Coordinates of C-alpha atoms and ligand atoms in Angstrom, one line a residue:
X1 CA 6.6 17.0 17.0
X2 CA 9.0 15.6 14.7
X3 CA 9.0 14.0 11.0
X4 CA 8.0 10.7 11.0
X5 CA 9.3 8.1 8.2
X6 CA 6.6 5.8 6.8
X7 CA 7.5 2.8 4.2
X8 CA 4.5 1.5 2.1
X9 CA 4.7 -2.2 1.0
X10 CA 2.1 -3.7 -1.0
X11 CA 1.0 -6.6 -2.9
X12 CA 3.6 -8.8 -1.7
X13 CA 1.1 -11.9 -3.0
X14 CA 2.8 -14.4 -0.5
X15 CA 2.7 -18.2 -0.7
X16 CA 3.3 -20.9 1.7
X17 CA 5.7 -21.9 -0.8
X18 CA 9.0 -20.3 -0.5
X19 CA 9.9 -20.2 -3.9
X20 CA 6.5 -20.2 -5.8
X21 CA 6.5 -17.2 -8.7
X22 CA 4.1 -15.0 -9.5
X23 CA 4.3 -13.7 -13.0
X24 CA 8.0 -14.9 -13.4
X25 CA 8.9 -13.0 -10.1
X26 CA 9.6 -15.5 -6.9
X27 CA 7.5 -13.3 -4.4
X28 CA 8.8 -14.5 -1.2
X29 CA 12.5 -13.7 -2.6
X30 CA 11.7 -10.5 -3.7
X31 CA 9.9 -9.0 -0.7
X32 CA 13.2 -9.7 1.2
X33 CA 15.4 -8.0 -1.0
X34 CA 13.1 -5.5 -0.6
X35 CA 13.2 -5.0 2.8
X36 CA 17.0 -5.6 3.1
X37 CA 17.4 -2.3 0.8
X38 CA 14.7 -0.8 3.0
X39 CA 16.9 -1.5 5.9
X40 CA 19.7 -0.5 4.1
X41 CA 19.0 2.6 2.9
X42 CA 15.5 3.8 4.7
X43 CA 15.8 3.4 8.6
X44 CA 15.1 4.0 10.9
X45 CA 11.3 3.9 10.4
X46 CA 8.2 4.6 12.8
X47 CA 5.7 2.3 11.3
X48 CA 5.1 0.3 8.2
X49 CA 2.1 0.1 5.7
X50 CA 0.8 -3.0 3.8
X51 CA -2.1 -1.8 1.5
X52 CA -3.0 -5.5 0.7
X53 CA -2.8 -8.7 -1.4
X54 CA 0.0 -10.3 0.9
X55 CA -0.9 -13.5 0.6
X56 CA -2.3 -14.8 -3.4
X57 CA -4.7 -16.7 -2.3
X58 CA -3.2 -18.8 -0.2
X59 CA -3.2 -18.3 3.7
X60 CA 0.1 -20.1 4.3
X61 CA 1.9 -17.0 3.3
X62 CA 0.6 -15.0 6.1
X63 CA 3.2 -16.9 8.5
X64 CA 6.4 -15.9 5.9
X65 CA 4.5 -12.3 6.6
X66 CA 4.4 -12.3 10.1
X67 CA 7.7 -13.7 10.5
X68 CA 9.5 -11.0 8.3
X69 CA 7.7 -8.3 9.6
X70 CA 7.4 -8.9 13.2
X71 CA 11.4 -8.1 14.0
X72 CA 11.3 -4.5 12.7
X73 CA 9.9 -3.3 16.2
X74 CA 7.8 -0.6 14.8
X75 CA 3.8 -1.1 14.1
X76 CA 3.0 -2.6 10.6
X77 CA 0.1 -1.4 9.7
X78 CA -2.1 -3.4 7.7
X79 CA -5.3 -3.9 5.3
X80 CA -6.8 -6.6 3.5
X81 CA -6.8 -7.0 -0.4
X82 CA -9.1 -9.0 -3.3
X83 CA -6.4 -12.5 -2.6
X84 CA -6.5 -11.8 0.7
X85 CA -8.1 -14.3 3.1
X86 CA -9.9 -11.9 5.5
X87 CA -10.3 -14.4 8.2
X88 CA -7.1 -15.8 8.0
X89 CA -5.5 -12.5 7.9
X90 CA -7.3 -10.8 10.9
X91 CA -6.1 -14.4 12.7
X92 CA -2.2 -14.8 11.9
X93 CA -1.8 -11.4 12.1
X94 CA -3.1 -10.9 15.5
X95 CA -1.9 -8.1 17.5
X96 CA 1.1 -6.3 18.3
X97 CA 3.0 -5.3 16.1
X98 CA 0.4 -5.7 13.5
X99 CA -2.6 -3.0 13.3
X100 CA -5.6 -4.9 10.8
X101 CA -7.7 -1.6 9.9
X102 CA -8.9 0.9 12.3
X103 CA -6.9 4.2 12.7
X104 CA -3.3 5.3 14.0
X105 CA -2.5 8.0 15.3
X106 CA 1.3 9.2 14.8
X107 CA 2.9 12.2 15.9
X108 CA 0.7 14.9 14.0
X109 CA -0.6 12.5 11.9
X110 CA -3.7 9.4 11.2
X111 CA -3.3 6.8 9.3
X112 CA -6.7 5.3 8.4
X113 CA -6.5 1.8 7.2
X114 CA -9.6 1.1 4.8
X115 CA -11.2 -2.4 4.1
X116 CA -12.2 -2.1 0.3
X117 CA -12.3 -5.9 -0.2
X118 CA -15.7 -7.2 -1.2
X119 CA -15.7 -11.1 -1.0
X120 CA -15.4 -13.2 -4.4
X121 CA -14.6 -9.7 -6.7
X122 CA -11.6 -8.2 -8.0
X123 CA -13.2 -4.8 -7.6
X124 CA -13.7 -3.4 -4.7
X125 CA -16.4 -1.1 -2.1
X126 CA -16.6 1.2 0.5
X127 CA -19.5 -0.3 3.0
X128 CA -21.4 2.1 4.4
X129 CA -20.2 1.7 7.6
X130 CA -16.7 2.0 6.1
X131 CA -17.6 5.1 4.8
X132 CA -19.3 6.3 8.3
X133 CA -16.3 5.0 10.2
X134 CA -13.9 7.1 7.6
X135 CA -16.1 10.3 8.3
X136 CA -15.9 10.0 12.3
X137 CA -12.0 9.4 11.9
X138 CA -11.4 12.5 10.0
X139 CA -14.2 14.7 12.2
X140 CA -12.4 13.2 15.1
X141 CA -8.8 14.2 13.8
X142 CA -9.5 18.0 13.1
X143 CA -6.1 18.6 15.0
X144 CA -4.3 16.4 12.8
X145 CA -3.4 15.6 9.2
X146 CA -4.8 12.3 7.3
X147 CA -3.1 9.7 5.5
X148 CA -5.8 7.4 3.7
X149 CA -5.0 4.3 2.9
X150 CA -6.7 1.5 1.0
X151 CA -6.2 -1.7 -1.4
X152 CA -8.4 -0.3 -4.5
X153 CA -7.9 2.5 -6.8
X154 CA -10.3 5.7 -6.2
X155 CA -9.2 7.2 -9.3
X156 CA -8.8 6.2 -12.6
X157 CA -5.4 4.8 -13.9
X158 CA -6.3 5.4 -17.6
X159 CA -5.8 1.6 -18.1
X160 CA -9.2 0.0 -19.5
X161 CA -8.9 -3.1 -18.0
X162 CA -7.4 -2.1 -14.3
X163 CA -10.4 0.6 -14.7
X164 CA -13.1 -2.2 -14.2
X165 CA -11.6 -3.5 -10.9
X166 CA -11.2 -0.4 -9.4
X167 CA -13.4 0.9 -6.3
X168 CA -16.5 1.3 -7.3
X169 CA -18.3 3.8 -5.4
X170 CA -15.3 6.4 -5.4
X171 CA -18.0 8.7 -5.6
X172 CA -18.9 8.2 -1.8
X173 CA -15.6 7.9 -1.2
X174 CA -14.9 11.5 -2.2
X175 CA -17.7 13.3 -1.0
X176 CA -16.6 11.7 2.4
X177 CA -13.0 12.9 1.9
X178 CA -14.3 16.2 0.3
X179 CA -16.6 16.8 4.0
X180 CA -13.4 17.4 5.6
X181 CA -10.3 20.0 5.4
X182 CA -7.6 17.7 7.1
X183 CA -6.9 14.8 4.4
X184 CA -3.6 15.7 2.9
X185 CA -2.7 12.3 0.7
X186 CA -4.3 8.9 -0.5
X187 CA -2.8 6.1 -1.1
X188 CA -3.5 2.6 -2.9
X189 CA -2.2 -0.8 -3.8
X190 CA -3.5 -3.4 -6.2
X191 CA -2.5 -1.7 -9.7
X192 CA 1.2 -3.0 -9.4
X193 CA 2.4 0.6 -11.2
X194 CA 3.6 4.1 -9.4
X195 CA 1.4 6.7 -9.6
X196 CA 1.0 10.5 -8.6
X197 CA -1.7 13.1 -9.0
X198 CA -3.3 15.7 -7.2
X199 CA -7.3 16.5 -6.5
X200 CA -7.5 18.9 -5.2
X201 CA -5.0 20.0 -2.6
X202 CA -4.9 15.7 -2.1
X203 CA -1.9 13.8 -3.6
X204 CA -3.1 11.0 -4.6
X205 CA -0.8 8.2 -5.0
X206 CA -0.1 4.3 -6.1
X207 CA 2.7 2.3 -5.3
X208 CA 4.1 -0.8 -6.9
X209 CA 4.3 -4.2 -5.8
X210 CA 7.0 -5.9 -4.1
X211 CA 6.6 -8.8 -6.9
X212 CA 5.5 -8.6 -10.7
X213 CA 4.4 -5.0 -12.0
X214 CA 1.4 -4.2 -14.5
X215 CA 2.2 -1.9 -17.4
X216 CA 0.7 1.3 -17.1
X217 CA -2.1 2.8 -19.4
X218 CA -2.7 -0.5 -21.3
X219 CA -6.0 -1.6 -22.7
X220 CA -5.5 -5.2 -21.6
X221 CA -3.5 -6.8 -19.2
X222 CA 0.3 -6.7 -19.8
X223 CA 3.5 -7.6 -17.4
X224 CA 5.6 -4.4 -16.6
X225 CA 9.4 -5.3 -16.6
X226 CA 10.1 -2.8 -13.9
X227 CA 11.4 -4.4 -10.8
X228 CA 9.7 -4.9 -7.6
X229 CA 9.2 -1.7 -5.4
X230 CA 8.2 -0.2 -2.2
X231 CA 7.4 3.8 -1.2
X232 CA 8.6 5.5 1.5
X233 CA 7.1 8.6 3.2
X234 CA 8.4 11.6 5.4
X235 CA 5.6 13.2 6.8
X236 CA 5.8 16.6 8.5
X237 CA 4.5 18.3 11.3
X238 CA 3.2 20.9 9.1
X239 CA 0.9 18.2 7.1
X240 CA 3.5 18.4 4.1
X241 CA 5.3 15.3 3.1
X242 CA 7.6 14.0 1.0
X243 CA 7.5 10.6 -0.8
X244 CA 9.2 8.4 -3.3
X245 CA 9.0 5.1 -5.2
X246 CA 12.5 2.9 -4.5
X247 CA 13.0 0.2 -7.1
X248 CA 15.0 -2.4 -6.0
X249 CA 17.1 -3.6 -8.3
X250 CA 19.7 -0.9 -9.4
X251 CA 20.7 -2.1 -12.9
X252 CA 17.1 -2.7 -14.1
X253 CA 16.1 1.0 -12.4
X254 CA 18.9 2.6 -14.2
X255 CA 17.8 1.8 -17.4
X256 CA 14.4 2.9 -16.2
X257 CA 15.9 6.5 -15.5
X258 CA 15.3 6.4 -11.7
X259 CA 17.5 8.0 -9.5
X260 CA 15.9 6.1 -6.6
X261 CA 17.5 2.6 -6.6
X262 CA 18.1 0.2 -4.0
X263 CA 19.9 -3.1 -5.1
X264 CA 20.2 -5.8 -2.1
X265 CA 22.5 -9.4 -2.5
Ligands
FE2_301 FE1 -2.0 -7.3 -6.2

């Protein structure tokens, strides 16, 4: 089996309008420069993740979605957020190439797609059905390494006012996780700042949105000046993997420090 390359995009927060902003970042605009560096500099790919908050609350951005997404010819595999329209998701995106939850299996690995979302709240839950669904996936993927994936936080981000909307019953969420040997990384959307950890032998990792960032370890709510960004993945036969953030906008990531820049006209 080979390595497979995986792109995480995430909180795209889509409208029907095409040049609506979101925090003084046109999201429409800047999810397709991020994808013309992807193209540009990433492929080709085998899949790609969306960990939520495509659309902000507005279900005519799922068609801008499934437009953009449909031509890469690889699945795009996908899970709801808190401004997500469950219904409306599950409904535009309908079928192939788009996966709504559920697991993949990949060459040696699973992806399994999580629904955190708990209507009408920013925070977000594990139903116990999610949780039993996420313990048959991993039982049933002994032979193969686990890639969970979800819009909420399990961890905390050290930022007091991100820490209230995280998911709140991370505790069943890790003693599921814990049950099993095979889950080798987590990853999350919805706190619009790169993170990296490890509990455990489990990375556990955040990625930035493809719009507006939040700034990290702040008390209250703050814009991030960082530019819009997605991840990318190379995971390994072995259950090893490598992974970066790519900011896309090369002058604003160089003053940042990042080596990994992407700039798009
Ligand atoms: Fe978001």
């Amino acid at each position: 089996m080979s390595t497979l390359r995986l792109l995480q995009f995430t909180d795209t927060h889509l409208y029907g309008s095409a040049t609506e902003a979101l925090r003084g970042v046109q999201t429409l605009p800047a999810l397709k420069r991020a994808l013309a560096c992807a193209r540009m500099r990433d492929w080709p790919v085998d899949a790609m993740l969306v960990t939520g908050d495509i659309v902000q609350d507005d279900p005519a951005g799922y068609p801008h979605f499934r437009k953009l997404f449909a031509e890469f010819g690889v699945p795009i595999l996908c899970l709801p957020g808190n401004h997500d329209d469950p219904a409306a998701m599950r409904r535009e995106l309908n079928g192939k190439p788009f996966v709504m939850g559920g697991s993949v299996d990949l060459g040696a690995w699973r992806i399994i797609l999580l629904d955190s979302c708990v209507a009408g709240s920013a925070s977000g839950r594990l139903s116990a059905a999610a949780l039993a669904e996420l313990d048959r996936s991993l039982a049933t993927a002994s032979a193969r390494h686990a890639l969970v994936c979800l819009h909420h936080h399990p961890i905390a981000m050290s930022s007091r006012w991100l820490d209230q909307v995280g998911l709140e019953n991370a505790d069943e969420f890790f003693a599921t996780i814990d049950k099993h040997r095979n889950v080798r990384g987590v990853v999350w959307g919805h706190v619009h700042q790169a993170s990296d950890a490890l509990r455990g032998a489990v990375r556990m990792l955040s990625t930035p949105s493809t719009c507006a960032q939040f700034l990290p370890l702040a008390d209250q709510f703050e814009v991030d000046a960082r530019p819009p960004a997605y991840r990318t993945f190379e995971l390994r036969p072995d259950g090893t993997f490598v992974t970066e953030v790519v900011w896309v906008d090369q002058q604003k990531a160089a003053g940042m420090g990042s080596s990994s820049a992407c700039s798009a006209a």
